[in-house]
Amino acid sequence: MYYLCHAWKPVLSNILHPLHSVSMTRIRLLLAFTIIPTVSVLAQPGLLVLQTDFGVKDGAVAAMKGVALTVSRSLVIHDLTHEIPPYNIWEAAFRLKQAAPYWPAGTVFVSVVDPGVGSERRSVVLKTSSGHYFVTPDNGTLTLVAEALGIEEVRQIDEAINRLKDSQASYTFHGRDVYAYTGARLASGMIAFEEVGPLTGEIVRIPYKQPVVGGETVEGTIEILDVQYGNVWTNIDAETIEKAGVSYGDKVIVSIYERTQLRYKGSMTFGRTFSDVPNGMPVAYLNSLLKFSVALNMGNFAGEYKIGSGPEWRIIVTRTK
């Protein structure tokens, strides 16, 4: 900043020539309130968001962060979650869809739930139509975020240039050696998206039941559990529920299946919030993503009825007369 002040001194002297009483101290103050904020705005650090199924009991996540900061100390690193159940690719896919739309365009997400680490599965970076980037194994993790945000391009990571130096002998920690390293290079601007690697074809997708309306019945998938409270979140959106004629205050019959096995069937109110029913009673509602959900007021629905989530879990909602 010392050199910046002296570089601008002749310019400011010409501008302030009539004001002979203006001291260099005041000029430096002027610089502090004009030039410095402009420089900081232009040099915003990159955003890197990490998600894994590693947990935080050991040093795996810290190693990934260390690699990223070795690439660039100016990176701002955040955690989406490191508590994905081990090997649960579907839940990793959902958590990306849940969080990513609320982050600024240009954010780089690194998601590592990789039961096939070291195998022939590809490593890719997805650029969505929203301008977000996702660095991950191509194993289905991108299924939901690609649908939600759109695909602009997908590139396969060229590990000859986008891999931590001297890590080629390691086959079981690509989260550190490939994904954190590549994500940090991309987020910091060290490489452009085009330098990740060659364009590739369609991503791997996990098949699941899309919402279907038939009269006053809707069928869909249990996408995820609201883990802390045991609420059951589905992929049935508000518009689909409305098509089935369901309005606030109506009674609905909810049936939940694990594959072909019926796990729950019961009647409940479709309410705006949990307190629309007495404590301990089931209630249907729209969650924060405006998707049809089921809960027990002041209870744990999933725990009470042993409900899970993922493509093998179906829900059928019928409006009662």
PDB file of C-alpha atoms in Angstrom:
ATOM      1  CA  MET A   1       0.000   0.000   0.000  1.00  0.00           C
ATOM      2  CA  TYR A   2       3.002   2.308   0.561  1.00  0.00           C
ATOM      3  CA  TYR A   3       3.914   2.059  -3.115  1.00  0.00           C
ATOM      4  CA  LEU A   4       0.282   2.456  -4.166  1.00  0.00           C
ATOM      5  CA  CYS A   5       0.038   5.714  -2.213  1.00  0.00           C
ATOM      6  CA  HIS A   6       3.217   7.097  -3.815  1.00  0.00           C
ATOM      7  CA  ALA A   7       2.139   6.003  -7.290  1.00  0.00           C
ATOM      8  CA  TRP A   8      -1.079   7.957  -6.920  1.00  0.00           C
ATOM      9  CA  LYS A   9       0.598  10.999  -5.300  1.00  0.00           C
ATOM     10  CA  PRO A  10       1.223  12.953  -8.568  1.00  0.00           C
ATOM     11  CA  VAL A  11      -2.338  12.321  -9.751  1.00  0.00           C
ATOM     12  CA  LEU A  12      -3.848  13.464  -6.497  1.00  0.00           C
ATOM     13  CA  SER A  13      -1.517  16.476  -6.381  1.00  0.00           C
ATOM     14  CA  ASN A  14      -2.896  17.675  -9.730  1.00  0.00           C
ATOM     15  CA  ILE A  15      -6.454  17.089  -8.624  1.00  0.00           C
ATOM     16  CA  LEU A  16      -5.932  18.853  -5.313  1.00  0.00           C
ATOM     17  CA  HIS A  17      -3.524  21.568  -6.586  1.00  0.00           C
ATOM     18  CA  PRO A  18      -5.806  24.436  -5.545  1.00  0.00           C
ATOM     19  CA  LEU A  19      -5.976  23.006  -2.055  1.00  0.00           C
ATOM     20  CA  HIS A  20      -2.381  23.635  -0.999  1.00  0.00           C
ATOM     21  CA  SER A  21      -3.258  23.031   2.614  1.00  0.00           C
ATOM     22  CA  VAL A  22      -4.178  19.373   1.987  1.00  0.00           C
ATOM     23  CA  SER A  23      -1.499  17.236   3.608  1.00  0.00           C
ATOM     24  CA  MET A  24      -0.268  13.828   2.482  1.00  0.00           C
ATOM     25  CA  THR A  25      -1.870  12.393   5.602  1.00  0.00           C
ATOM     26  CA  ARG A  26      -5.264  13.479   4.286  1.00  0.00           C
ATOM     27  CA  ILE A  27      -4.381  12.139   0.846  1.00  0.00           C
ATOM     28  CA  ARG A  28      -3.595   8.770   2.369  1.00  0.00           C
ATOM     29  CA  LEU A  29      -6.921   8.838   4.201  1.00  0.00           C
ATOM     30  CA  LEU A  30      -8.621   9.588   0.889  1.00  0.00           C
ATOM     31  CA  LEU A  31      -6.887   6.587  -0.625  1.00  0.00           C
ATOM     32  CA  ALA A  32      -8.025   4.404   2.276  1.00  0.00           C
ATOM     33  CA  PHE A  33     -11.666   5.253   1.644  1.00  0.00           C
ATOM     34  CA  THR A  34     -11.590   5.076  -2.154  1.00  0.00           C
ATOM     35  CA  ILE A  35      -8.884   2.895  -3.675  1.00  0.00           C
ATOM     36  CA  ILE A  36      -8.606   0.230  -0.958  1.00  0.00           C
ATOM     37  CA  PRO A  37     -12.289  -0.826  -1.008  1.00  0.00           C
ATOM     38  CA  THR A  38     -12.164  -0.990  -4.815  1.00  0.00           C
ATOM     39  CA  VAL A  39      -9.132  -3.277  -4.731  1.00  0.00           C
ATOM     40  CA  SER A  40     -10.745  -5.593  -2.162  1.00  0.00           C
ATOM     41  CA  VAL A  41     -13.950  -5.898  -4.194  1.00  0.00           C
ATOM     42  CA  LEU A  42     -11.990  -6.860  -7.308  1.00  0.00           C
ATOM     43  CA  ALA A  43      -9.975  -9.448  -5.392  1.00  0.00           C
ATOM     44  CA  GLN A  44     -12.756 -11.430  -3.753  1.00  0.00           C
ATOM     45  CA  PRO A  45     -11.455 -14.838  -2.617  1.00  0.00           C
ATOM     46  CA  GLY A  46     -12.892 -18.000  -4.135  1.00  0.00           C
ATOM     47  CA  LEU A  47     -15.523 -20.047  -2.313  1.00  0.00           C
ATOM     48  CA  LEU A  48     -14.919 -23.767  -1.806  1.00  0.00           C
ATOM     49  CA  VAL A  49     -17.591 -25.918  -0.122  1.00  0.00           C
ATOM     50  CA  LEU A  50     -16.764 -29.457   1.029  1.00  0.00           C
ATOM     51  CA  GLN A  51     -19.058 -32.449   1.528  1.00  0.00           C
ATOM     52  CA  THR A  52     -18.006 -35.994   2.472  1.00  0.00           C
ATOM     53  CA  ASP A  53     -19.028 -39.119   4.349  1.00  0.00           C
ATOM     54  CA  PHE A  54     -15.739 -39.011   6.281  1.00  0.00           C
ATOM     55  CA  GLY A  55     -16.968 -37.581   9.577  1.00  0.00           C
ATOM     56  CA  VAL A  56     -14.600 -35.389  11.582  1.00  0.00           C
ATOM     57  CA  LYS A  57     -13.157 -37.894  14.050  1.00  0.00           C
ATOM     58  CA  ASP A  58      -9.910 -38.241  12.115  1.00  0.00           C
ATOM     59  CA  GLY A  59      -7.719 -36.061   9.919  1.00  0.00           C
ATOM     60  CA  ALA A  60      -9.236 -36.751   6.485  1.00  0.00           C
ATOM     61  CA  VAL A  61     -11.221 -33.516   6.190  1.00  0.00           C
ATOM     62  CA  ALA A  62      -8.350 -31.495   7.618  1.00  0.00           C
ATOM     63  CA  ALA A  63      -6.030 -33.015   5.010  1.00  0.00           C
ATOM     64  CA  MET A  64      -8.397 -31.932   2.218  1.00  0.00           C
ATOM     65  CA  LYS A  65      -8.522 -28.396   3.601  1.00  0.00           C
ATOM     66  CA  GLY A  66      -4.748 -28.331   3.926  1.00  0.00           C
ATOM     67  CA  VAL A  67      -4.333 -29.285   0.263  1.00  0.00           C
ATOM     68  CA  ALA A  68      -6.805 -26.585  -0.778  1.00  0.00           C
ATOM     69  CA  LEU A  69      -5.043 -23.894   1.247  1.00  0.00           C
ATOM     70  CA  THR A  70      -1.666 -24.990  -0.094  1.00  0.00           C
ATOM     71  CA  VAL A  71      -3.055 -24.250  -3.556  1.00  0.00           C
ATOM     72  CA  SER A  72      -4.272 -20.817  -2.409  1.00  0.00           C
ATOM     73  CA  ARG A  73      -4.323 -19.327   1.086  1.00  0.00           C
ATOM     74  CA  SER A  74      -6.924 -16.774  -0.035  1.00  0.00           C
ATOM     75  CA  LEU A  75      -9.612 -19.436  -0.496  1.00  0.00           C
ATOM     76  CA  VAL A  76     -12.630 -19.297   1.806  1.00  0.00           C
ATOM     77  CA  ILE A  77     -13.508 -22.898   2.705  1.00  0.00           C
ATOM     78  CA  HIS A  78     -16.878 -23.948   4.129  1.00  0.00           C
ATOM     79  CA  ASP A  79     -18.361 -27.299   5.113  1.00  0.00           C
ATOM     80  CA  LEU A  80     -21.695 -28.419   3.708  1.00  0.00           C
ATOM     81  CA  THR A  81     -21.621 -31.599   5.801  1.00  0.00           C
ATOM     82  CA  HIS A  82     -19.260 -34.442   6.589  1.00  0.00           C
ATOM     83  CA  GLU A  83     -21.997 -36.570   8.146  1.00  0.00           C
ATOM     84  CA  ILE A  84     -23.400 -38.245   5.016  1.00  0.00           C
ATOM     85  CA  PRO A  85     -24.025 -41.885   6.002  1.00  0.00           C
ATOM     86  CA  PRO A  86     -21.113 -43.991   4.701  1.00  0.00           C
ATOM     87  CA  TYR A  87     -21.431 -44.838   0.986  1.00  0.00           C
ATOM     88  CA  ASN A  88     -24.849 -43.138   0.688  1.00  0.00           C
ATOM     89  CA  ILE A  89     -24.547 -41.527  -2.740  1.00  0.00           C
ATOM     90  CA  TRP A  90     -28.243 -40.645  -2.844  1.00  0.00           C
ATOM     91  CA  GLU A  91     -28.060 -38.551   0.322  1.00  0.00           C
ATOM     92  CA  ALA A  92     -24.960 -36.792  -1.008  1.00  0.00           C
ATOM     93  CA  ALA A  93     -26.928 -35.972  -4.155  1.00  0.00           C
ATOM     94  CA  PHE A  94     -29.815 -34.545  -2.138  1.00  0.00           C
ATOM     95  CA  ARG A  95     -27.686 -32.408   0.179  1.00  0.00           C
ATOM     96  CA  LEU A  96     -26.057 -30.753  -2.831  1.00  0.00           C
ATOM     97  CA  LYS A  97     -29.467 -29.951  -4.299  1.00  0.00           C
ATOM     98  CA  GLN A  98     -30.681 -28.689  -0.931  1.00  0.00           C
ATOM     99  CA  ALA A  99     -27.814 -26.257  -0.343  1.00  0.00           C
ATOM    100  CA  ALA A 100     -26.261 -25.237  -3.662  1.00  0.00           C
ATOM    101  CA  PRO A 101     -28.996 -22.890  -4.980  1.00  0.00           C
ATOM    102  CA  TYR A 102     -28.440 -20.599  -1.975  1.00  0.00           C
ATOM    103  CA  TRP A 103     -24.729 -20.062  -2.721  1.00  0.00           C
ATOM    104  CA  PRO A 104     -23.361 -17.401  -5.093  1.00  0.00           C
ATOM    105  CA  ALA A 105     -22.668 -18.301  -8.706  1.00  0.00           C
ATOM    106  CA  GLY A 106     -19.038 -19.334  -9.082  1.00  0.00           C
ATOM    107  CA  THR A 107     -18.976 -21.365  -5.852  1.00  0.00           C
ATOM    108  CA  VAL A 108     -17.088 -24.653  -6.209  1.00  0.00           C
ATOM    109  CA  PHE A 109     -18.517 -27.680  -4.397  1.00  0.00           C
ATOM    110  CA  VAL A 110     -16.357 -30.734  -3.724  1.00  0.00           C
ATOM    111  CA  SER A 111     -18.438 -33.797  -2.828  1.00  0.00           C
ATOM    112  CA  VAL A 112     -16.700 -37.047  -1.931  1.00  0.00           C
ATOM    113  CA  VAL A 113     -18.922 -40.036  -1.241  1.00  0.00           C
ATOM    114  CA  ASP A 114     -16.931 -42.541  -3.211  1.00  0.00           C
ATOM    115  CA  PRO A 115     -17.402 -46.259  -2.516  1.00  0.00           C
ATOM    116  CA  GLY A 116     -15.754 -46.948  -5.896  1.00  0.00           C
ATOM    117  CA  VAL A 117     -12.559 -45.010  -5.126  1.00  0.00           C
ATOM    118  CA  GLY A 118      -9.617 -46.285  -7.175  1.00  0.00           C
ATOM    119  CA  SER A 119     -11.868 -48.121  -9.645  1.00  0.00           C
ATOM    120  CA  GLU A 120     -12.705 -47.233 -13.248  1.00  0.00           C
ATOM    121  CA  ARG A 121     -15.419 -44.732 -12.258  1.00  0.00           C
ATOM    122  CA  ARG A 122     -14.754 -41.276 -13.694  1.00  0.00           C
ATOM    123  CA  SER A 123     -13.866 -38.082 -11.855  1.00  0.00           C
ATOM    124  CA  VAL A 124     -15.723 -35.075 -13.244  1.00  0.00           C
ATOM    125  CA  VAL A 125     -16.557 -31.411 -12.790  1.00  0.00           C
ATOM    126  CA  LEU A 126     -20.080 -30.235 -13.628  1.00  0.00           C
ATOM    127  CA  LYS A 127     -20.755 -26.611 -14.487  1.00  0.00           C
ATOM    128  CA  THR A 128     -24.453 -25.923 -14.053  1.00  0.00           C
ATOM    129  CA  SER A 129     -26.558 -23.412 -15.933  1.00  0.00           C
ATOM    130  CA  SER A 130     -26.644 -21.402 -12.682  1.00  0.00           C
ATOM    131  CA  GLY A 131     -22.847 -20.960 -12.756  1.00  0.00           C
ATOM    132  CA  HIS A 132     -22.000 -23.364  -9.907  1.00  0.00           C
ATOM    133  CA  TYR A 133     -19.277 -26.024 -10.117  1.00  0.00           C
ATOM    134  CA  PHE A 134     -19.358 -29.558  -8.659  1.00  0.00           C
ATOM    135  CA  VAL A 135     -16.206 -31.675  -8.336  1.00  0.00           C
ATOM    136  CA  THR A 136     -17.033 -35.299  -7.597  1.00  0.00           C
ATOM    137  CA  PRO A 137     -16.845 -38.924  -8.686  1.00  0.00           C
ATOM    138  CA  ASP A 138     -19.343 -39.595 -11.464  1.00  0.00           C
ATOM    139  CA  ASN A 139     -21.331 -42.160  -9.519  1.00  0.00           C
ATOM    140  CA  GLY A 140     -24.799 -40.599  -9.290  1.00  0.00           C
ATOM    141  CA  THR A 141     -23.895 -37.763  -6.921  1.00  0.00           C
ATOM    142  CA  LEU A 142     -24.849 -35.210  -9.580  1.00  0.00           C
ATOM    143  CA  THR A 143     -28.320 -36.665 -10.265  1.00  0.00           C
ATOM    144  CA  LEU A 144     -30.449 -34.128  -8.419  1.00  0.00           C
ATOM    145  CA  VAL A 145     -28.364 -30.969  -8.712  1.00  0.00           C
ATOM    146  CA  ALA A 146     -28.132 -31.453 -12.483  1.00  0.00           C
ATOM    147  CA  GLU A 147     -31.942 -31.627 -12.662  1.00  0.00           C
ATOM    148  CA  ALA A 148     -32.415 -28.648 -10.363  1.00  0.00           C
ATOM    149  CA  LEU A 149     -29.781 -26.277 -11.780  1.00  0.00           C
ATOM    150  CA  GLY A 150     -29.286 -27.570 -15.321  1.00  0.00           C
ATOM    151  CA  ILE A 151     -26.177 -28.842 -17.086  1.00  0.00           C
ATOM    152  CA  GLU A 152     -24.013 -26.406 -19.021  1.00  0.00           C
ATOM    153  CA  GLU A 153     -20.945 -28.638 -19.440  1.00  0.00           C
ATOM    154  CA  VAL A 154     -19.309 -31.665 -17.842  1.00  0.00           C
ATOM    155  CA  ARG A 155     -15.553 -32.244 -17.995  1.00  0.00           C
ATOM    156  CA  GLN A 156     -13.586 -35.298 -16.951  1.00  0.00           C
ATOM    157  CA  ILE A 157     -10.691 -34.447 -14.647  1.00  0.00           C
ATOM    158  CA  ASP A 158      -7.345 -34.902 -16.343  1.00  0.00           C
ATOM    159  CA  GLU A 159      -5.332 -36.349 -13.476  1.00  0.00           C
ATOM    160  CA  ALA A 160      -2.070 -35.918 -15.362  1.00  0.00           C
ATOM    161  CA  ILE A 161      -2.274 -32.184 -14.588  1.00  0.00           C
ATOM    162  CA  ASN A 162      -4.983 -31.929 -11.920  1.00  0.00           C
ATOM    163  CA  ARG A 163      -3.679 -34.147  -9.172  1.00  0.00           C
ATOM    164  CA  LEU A 164      -1.661 -33.417  -6.036  1.00  0.00           C
ATOM    165  CA  LYS A 165       2.037 -33.741  -6.755  1.00  0.00           C
ATOM    166  CA  ASP A 166       3.613 -37.119  -5.892  1.00  0.00           C
ATOM    167  CA  SER A 167       0.260 -38.694  -4.966  1.00  0.00           C
ATOM    168  CA  GLN A 168       0.070 -41.190  -7.855  1.00  0.00           C
ATOM    169  CA  ALA A 169       0.921 -44.146  -5.610  1.00  0.00           C
ATOM    170  CA  SER A 170      -2.187 -43.503  -3.484  1.00  0.00           C
ATOM    171  CA  TYR A 171      -5.383 -45.143  -4.763  1.00  0.00           C
ATOM    172  CA  THR A 172      -7.805 -44.685  -1.867  1.00  0.00           C
ATOM    173  CA  PHE A 173      -7.889 -40.957  -1.034  1.00  0.00           C
ATOM    174  CA  HIS A 174      -8.946 -39.154  -4.197  1.00  0.00           C
ATOM    175  CA  GLY A 175     -10.847 -36.711  -1.971  1.00  0.00           C
ATOM    176  CA  ARG A 176      -7.495 -35.240  -0.987  1.00  0.00           C
ATOM    177  CA  ASP A 177      -5.379 -36.015  -4.048  1.00  0.00           C
ATOM    178  CA  VAL A 178      -7.799 -35.224  -6.885  1.00  0.00           C
ATOM    179  CA  TYR A 179     -11.033 -33.543  -5.761  1.00  0.00           C
ATOM    180  CA  ALA A 180      -9.821 -31.069  -3.123  1.00  0.00           C
ATOM    181  CA  TYR A 181      -6.795 -30.231  -5.270  1.00  0.00           C
ATOM    182  CA  THR A 182      -8.791 -29.699  -8.481  1.00  0.00           C
ATOM    183  CA  GLY A 183     -11.576 -27.851  -6.673  1.00  0.00           C
ATOM    184  CA  ALA A 184      -9.073 -25.474  -5.063  1.00  0.00           C
ATOM    185  CA  ARG A 185      -7.346 -24.789  -8.380  1.00  0.00           C
ATOM    186  CA  LEU A 186     -10.683 -24.010  -9.986  1.00  0.00           C
ATOM    187  CA  ALA A 187     -12.039 -21.902  -7.104  1.00  0.00           C
ATOM    188  CA  SER A 188      -8.829 -19.871  -6.826  1.00  0.00           C
ATOM    189  CA  GLY A 189      -8.722 -19.120 -10.547  1.00  0.00           C
ATOM    190  CA  MET A 190      -5.443 -20.996 -10.979  1.00  0.00           C
ATOM    191  CA  ILE A 191      -7.120 -22.968 -13.775  1.00  0.00           C
ATOM    192  CA  ALA A 192     -10.115 -22.171 -15.955  1.00  0.00           C
ATOM    193  CA  PHE A 193     -12.953 -24.661 -16.247  1.00  0.00           C
ATOM    194  CA  GLU A 194     -11.699 -25.589 -19.729  1.00  0.00           C
ATOM    195  CA  GLU A 195      -8.400 -26.701 -18.156  1.00  0.00           C
ATOM    196  CA  VAL A 196     -10.056 -29.297 -15.913  1.00  0.00           C
ATOM    197  CA  GLY A 197      -9.980 -31.842 -18.721  1.00  0.00           C
ATOM    198  CA  PRO A 198     -11.870 -32.949 -21.826  1.00  0.00           C
ATOM    199  CA  LEU A 199     -15.601 -32.541 -22.331  1.00  0.00           C
ATOM    200  CA  THR A 200     -17.468 -35.726 -21.544  1.00  0.00           C
ATOM    201  CA  GLY A 201     -20.901 -37.170 -22.169  1.00  0.00           C
ATOM    202  CA  GLU A 202     -23.930 -37.712 -19.970  1.00  0.00           C
ATOM    203  CA  ILE A 203     -23.431 -38.069 -16.224  1.00  0.00           C
ATOM    204  CA  VAL A 204     -24.357 -41.181 -14.249  1.00  0.00           C
ATOM    205  CA  ARG A 205     -27.869 -40.798 -12.817  1.00  0.00           C
ATOM    206  CA  ILE A 206     -29.669 -42.669 -10.044  1.00  0.00           C
ATOM    207  CA  PRO A 207     -33.160 -43.739 -11.228  1.00  0.00           C
ATOM    208  CA  TYR A 208     -36.030 -42.830  -8.915  1.00  0.00           C
ATOM    209  CA  LYS A 209     -39.807 -42.323  -8.934  1.00  0.00           C
ATOM    210  CA  GLN A 210     -40.875 -38.934 -10.251  1.00  0.00           C
ATOM    211  CA  PRO A 211     -44.154 -37.567  -8.801  1.00  0.00           C
ATOM    212  CA  VAL A 212     -47.246 -38.902 -10.572  1.00  0.00           C
ATOM    213  CA  VAL A 213     -50.816 -37.607 -10.162  1.00  0.00           C
ATOM    214  CA  GLY A 214     -53.829 -39.836 -10.694  1.00  0.00           C
ATOM    215  CA  GLY A 215     -57.133 -38.226  -9.712  1.00  0.00           C
ATOM    216  CA  GLU A 216     -56.891 -37.342  -6.034  1.00  0.00           C
ATOM    217  CA  THR A 217     -53.812 -39.503  -5.489  1.00  0.00           C
ATOM    218  CA  VAL A 218     -50.138 -38.565  -5.782  1.00  0.00           C
ATOM    219  CA  GLU A 219     -47.206 -40.978  -5.728  1.00  0.00           C
ATOM    220  CA  GLY A 220     -43.576 -39.968  -5.261  1.00  0.00           C
ATOM    221  CA  THR A 221     -40.252 -40.706  -3.582  1.00  0.00           C
ATOM    222  CA  ILE A 222     -39.064 -40.057  -0.039  1.00  0.00           C
ATOM    223  CA  GLU A 223     -36.027 -37.956  -0.911  1.00  0.00           C
ATOM    224  CA  ILE A 224     -34.521 -37.479   2.530  1.00  0.00           C
ATOM    225  CA  LEU A 225     -35.178 -37.421   6.259  1.00  0.00           C
ATOM    226  CA  ASP A 226     -34.945 -34.218   8.262  1.00  0.00           C
ATOM    227  CA  VAL A 227     -32.429 -36.031  10.436  1.00  0.00           C
ATOM    228  CA  GLN A 228     -32.669 -33.981  13.607  1.00  0.00           C
ATOM    229  CA  TYR A 229     -36.451 -34.298  13.925  1.00  0.00           C
ATOM    230  CA  GLY A 230     -37.322 -37.394  11.912  1.00  0.00           C
ATOM    231  CA  ASN A 231     -39.559 -35.564   9.453  1.00  0.00           C
ATOM    232  CA  VAL A 232     -40.097 -37.304   6.117  1.00  0.00           C
ATOM    233  CA  TRP A 233     -39.376 -35.146   3.037  1.00  0.00           C
ATOM    234  CA  THR A 234     -40.656 -36.186  -0.388  1.00  0.00           C
ATOM    235  CA  ASN A 235     -40.092 -35.022  -3.962  1.00  0.00           C
ATOM    236  CA  ILE A 236     -43.780 -34.072  -4.359  1.00  0.00           C
ATOM    237  CA  ASP A 237     -43.954 -30.307  -4.823  1.00  0.00           C
ATOM    238  CA  ALA A 238     -46.724 -27.895  -3.899  1.00  0.00           C
ATOM    239  CA  GLU A 239     -48.034 -27.642  -7.459  1.00  0.00           C
ATOM    240  CA  THR A 240     -48.393 -31.423  -7.731  1.00  0.00           C
ATOM    241  CA  ILE A 241     -50.267 -31.636  -4.433  1.00  0.00           C
ATOM    242  CA  GLU A 242     -52.597 -28.884  -5.636  1.00  0.00           C
ATOM    243  CA  LYS A 243     -53.296 -30.842  -8.843  1.00  0.00           C
ATOM    244  CA  ALA A 244     -54.590 -33.676  -6.674  1.00  0.00           C
ATOM    245  CA  GLY A 245     -57.067 -31.266  -5.084  1.00  0.00           C
ATOM    246  CA  VAL A 246     -55.385 -31.217  -1.677  1.00  0.00           C
ATOM    247  CA  SER A 247     -55.749 -27.951   0.273  1.00  0.00           C
ATOM    248  CA  TYR A 248     -54.763 -26.840   3.764  1.00  0.00           C
ATOM    249  CA  GLY A 249     -57.095 -28.359   6.325  1.00  0.00           C
ATOM    250  CA  ASP A 250     -57.920 -31.441   4.213  1.00  0.00           C
ATOM    251  CA  LYS A 251     -57.463 -34.956   5.509  1.00  0.00           C
ATOM    252  CA  VAL A 252     -55.131 -37.196   3.535  1.00  0.00           C
ATOM    253  CA  ILE A 253     -54.260 -40.876   3.737  1.00  0.00           C
ATOM    254  CA  VAL A 254     -50.514 -41.436   3.586  1.00  0.00           C
ATOM    255  CA  SER A 255     -49.066 -44.831   2.628  1.00  0.00           C
ATOM    256  CA  ILE A 256     -45.309 -45.443   2.723  1.00  0.00           C
ATOM    257  CA  TYR A 257     -43.599 -48.419   1.070  1.00  0.00           C
ATOM    258  CA  GLU A 258     -40.064 -49.752   1.154  1.00  0.00           C
ATOM    259  CA  ARG A 259     -39.981 -51.301  -2.289  1.00  0.00           C
ATOM    260  CA  THR A 260     -43.180 -53.406  -2.147  1.00  0.00           C
ATOM    261  CA  GLN A 261     -43.432 -53.653   1.655  1.00  0.00           C
ATOM    262  CA  LEU A 262     -45.997 -51.368   3.326  1.00  0.00           C
ATOM    263  CA  ARG A 263     -44.307 -49.630   6.264  1.00  0.00           C
ATOM    264  CA  TYR A 264     -46.953 -47.093   7.274  1.00  0.00           C
ATOM    265  CA  LYS A 265     -50.539 -46.169   6.483  1.00  0.00           C
ATOM    266  CA  GLY A 266     -52.562 -43.545   8.278  1.00  0.00           C
ATOM    267  CA  SER A 267     -54.819 -40.505   8.049  1.00  0.00           C
ATOM    268  CA  MET A 268     -53.603 -37.001   8.912  1.00  0.00           C
ATOM    269  CA  THR A 269     -54.318 -33.313   8.400  1.00  0.00           C
ATOM    270  CA  PHE A 270     -52.564 -31.347   5.680  1.00  0.00           C
ATOM    271  CA  GLY A 271     -51.561 -28.274   7.698  1.00  0.00           C
ATOM    272  CA  ARG A 272     -49.473 -25.158   7.337  1.00  0.00           C
ATOM    273  CA  THR A 273     -47.324 -25.983  10.341  1.00  0.00           C
ATOM    274  CA  PHE A 274     -46.759 -28.627  13.021  1.00  0.00           C
ATOM    275  CA  SER A 275     -48.959 -27.010  15.656  1.00  0.00           C
ATOM    276  CA  ASP A 276     -52.032 -27.459  13.450  1.00  0.00           C
ATOM    277  CA  VAL A 277     -52.373 -30.827  15.236  1.00  0.00           C
ATOM    278  CA  PRO A 278     -51.974 -31.818  18.907  1.00  0.00           C
ATOM    279  CA  ASN A 279     -48.595 -32.944  20.227  1.00  0.00           C
ATOM    280  CA  GLY A 280     -47.730 -36.481  19.174  1.00  0.00           C
ATOM    281  CA  MET A 281     -50.119 -36.504  16.218  1.00  0.00           C
ATOM    282  CA  PRO A 282     -49.032 -36.898  12.566  1.00  0.00           C
ATOM    283  CA  VAL A 283     -49.301 -33.925  10.232  1.00  0.00           C
ATOM    284  CA  ALA A 284     -48.634 -33.406   6.534  1.00  0.00           C
ATOM    285  CA  TYR A 285     -47.142 -30.060   5.482  1.00  0.00           C
ATOM    286  CA  LEU A 286     -44.899 -28.313   2.930  1.00  0.00           C
ATOM    287  CA  ASN A 287     -41.283 -28.159   4.065  1.00  0.00           C
ATOM    288  CA  SER A 288     -38.830 -25.271   3.572  1.00  0.00           C
ATOM    289  CA  LEU A 289     -38.247 -26.424  -0.020  1.00  0.00           C
ATOM    290  CA  LEU A 290     -42.020 -26.412  -0.615  1.00  0.00           C
ATOM    291  CA  LYS A 291     -42.195 -30.206  -0.875  1.00  0.00           C
ATOM    292  CA  PHE A 292     -44.859 -32.440   0.698  1.00  0.00           C
ATOM    293  CA  SER A 293     -43.609 -33.814   4.029  1.00  0.00           C
ATOM    294  CA  VAL A 294     -44.834 -35.779   7.024  1.00  0.00           C
ATOM    295  CA  ALA A 295     -44.033 -35.263  10.706  1.00  0.00           C
ATOM    296  CA  LEU A 296     -45.130 -35.986  14.238  1.00  0.00           C
ATOM    297  CA  ASN A 297     -45.753 -32.779  16.149  1.00  0.00           C
ATOM    298  CA  MET A 298     -43.105 -32.756  18.909  1.00  0.00           C
ATOM    299  CA  GLY A 299     -42.088 -36.277  17.878  1.00  0.00           C
ATOM    300  CA  ASN A 300     -39.956 -38.269  15.429  1.00  0.00           C
ATOM    301  CA  PHE A 301     -42.026 -39.775  12.613  1.00  0.00           C
ATOM    302  CA  ALA A 302     -39.197 -41.656  10.890  1.00  0.00           C
ATOM    303  CA  GLY A 303     -37.958 -43.078  14.177  1.00  0.00           C
ATOM    304  CA  GLU A 304     -41.426 -44.060  15.359  1.00  0.00           C
ATOM    305  CA  TYR A 305     -42.320 -45.938  12.169  1.00  0.00           C
ATOM    306  CA  LYS A 306     -38.833 -47.016  11.003  1.00  0.00           C
ATOM    307  CA  ILE A 307     -38.989 -45.007   7.786  1.00  0.00           C
ATOM    308  CA  GLY A 308     -35.965 -44.472   5.524  1.00  0.00           C
ATOM    309  CA  SER A 309     -35.242 -42.492   2.377  1.00  0.00           C
ATOM    310  CA  GLY A 310     -33.929 -42.980  -1.135  1.00  0.00           C
ATOM    311  CA  PRO A 311     -35.185 -44.391  -4.439  1.00  0.00           C
ATOM    312  CA  GLU A 312     -36.490 -47.581  -2.803  1.00  0.00           C
ATOM    313  CA  TRP A 313     -38.870 -45.601  -0.551  1.00  0.00           C
ATOM    314  CA  ARG A 314     -42.228 -44.611  -2.112  1.00  0.00           C
ATOM    315  CA  ILE A 315     -45.061 -42.530  -0.713  1.00  0.00           C
ATOM    316  CA  ILE A 316     -48.695 -42.413  -1.854  1.00  0.00           C
ATOM    317  CA  VAL A 317     -50.929 -39.518  -0.765  1.00  0.00           C
ATOM    318  CA  THR A 318     -54.713 -39.638  -1.253  1.00  0.00           C
ATOM    319  CA  ARG A 319     -57.189 -36.893  -0.442  1.00  0.00           C
ATOM    320  CA  THR A 320     -60.133 -38.230   1.552  1.00  0.00           C
ATOM    321  CA  LYS A 321     -63.706 -37.210   0.818  1.00  0.00           C
TER     322      LYS A 321
END
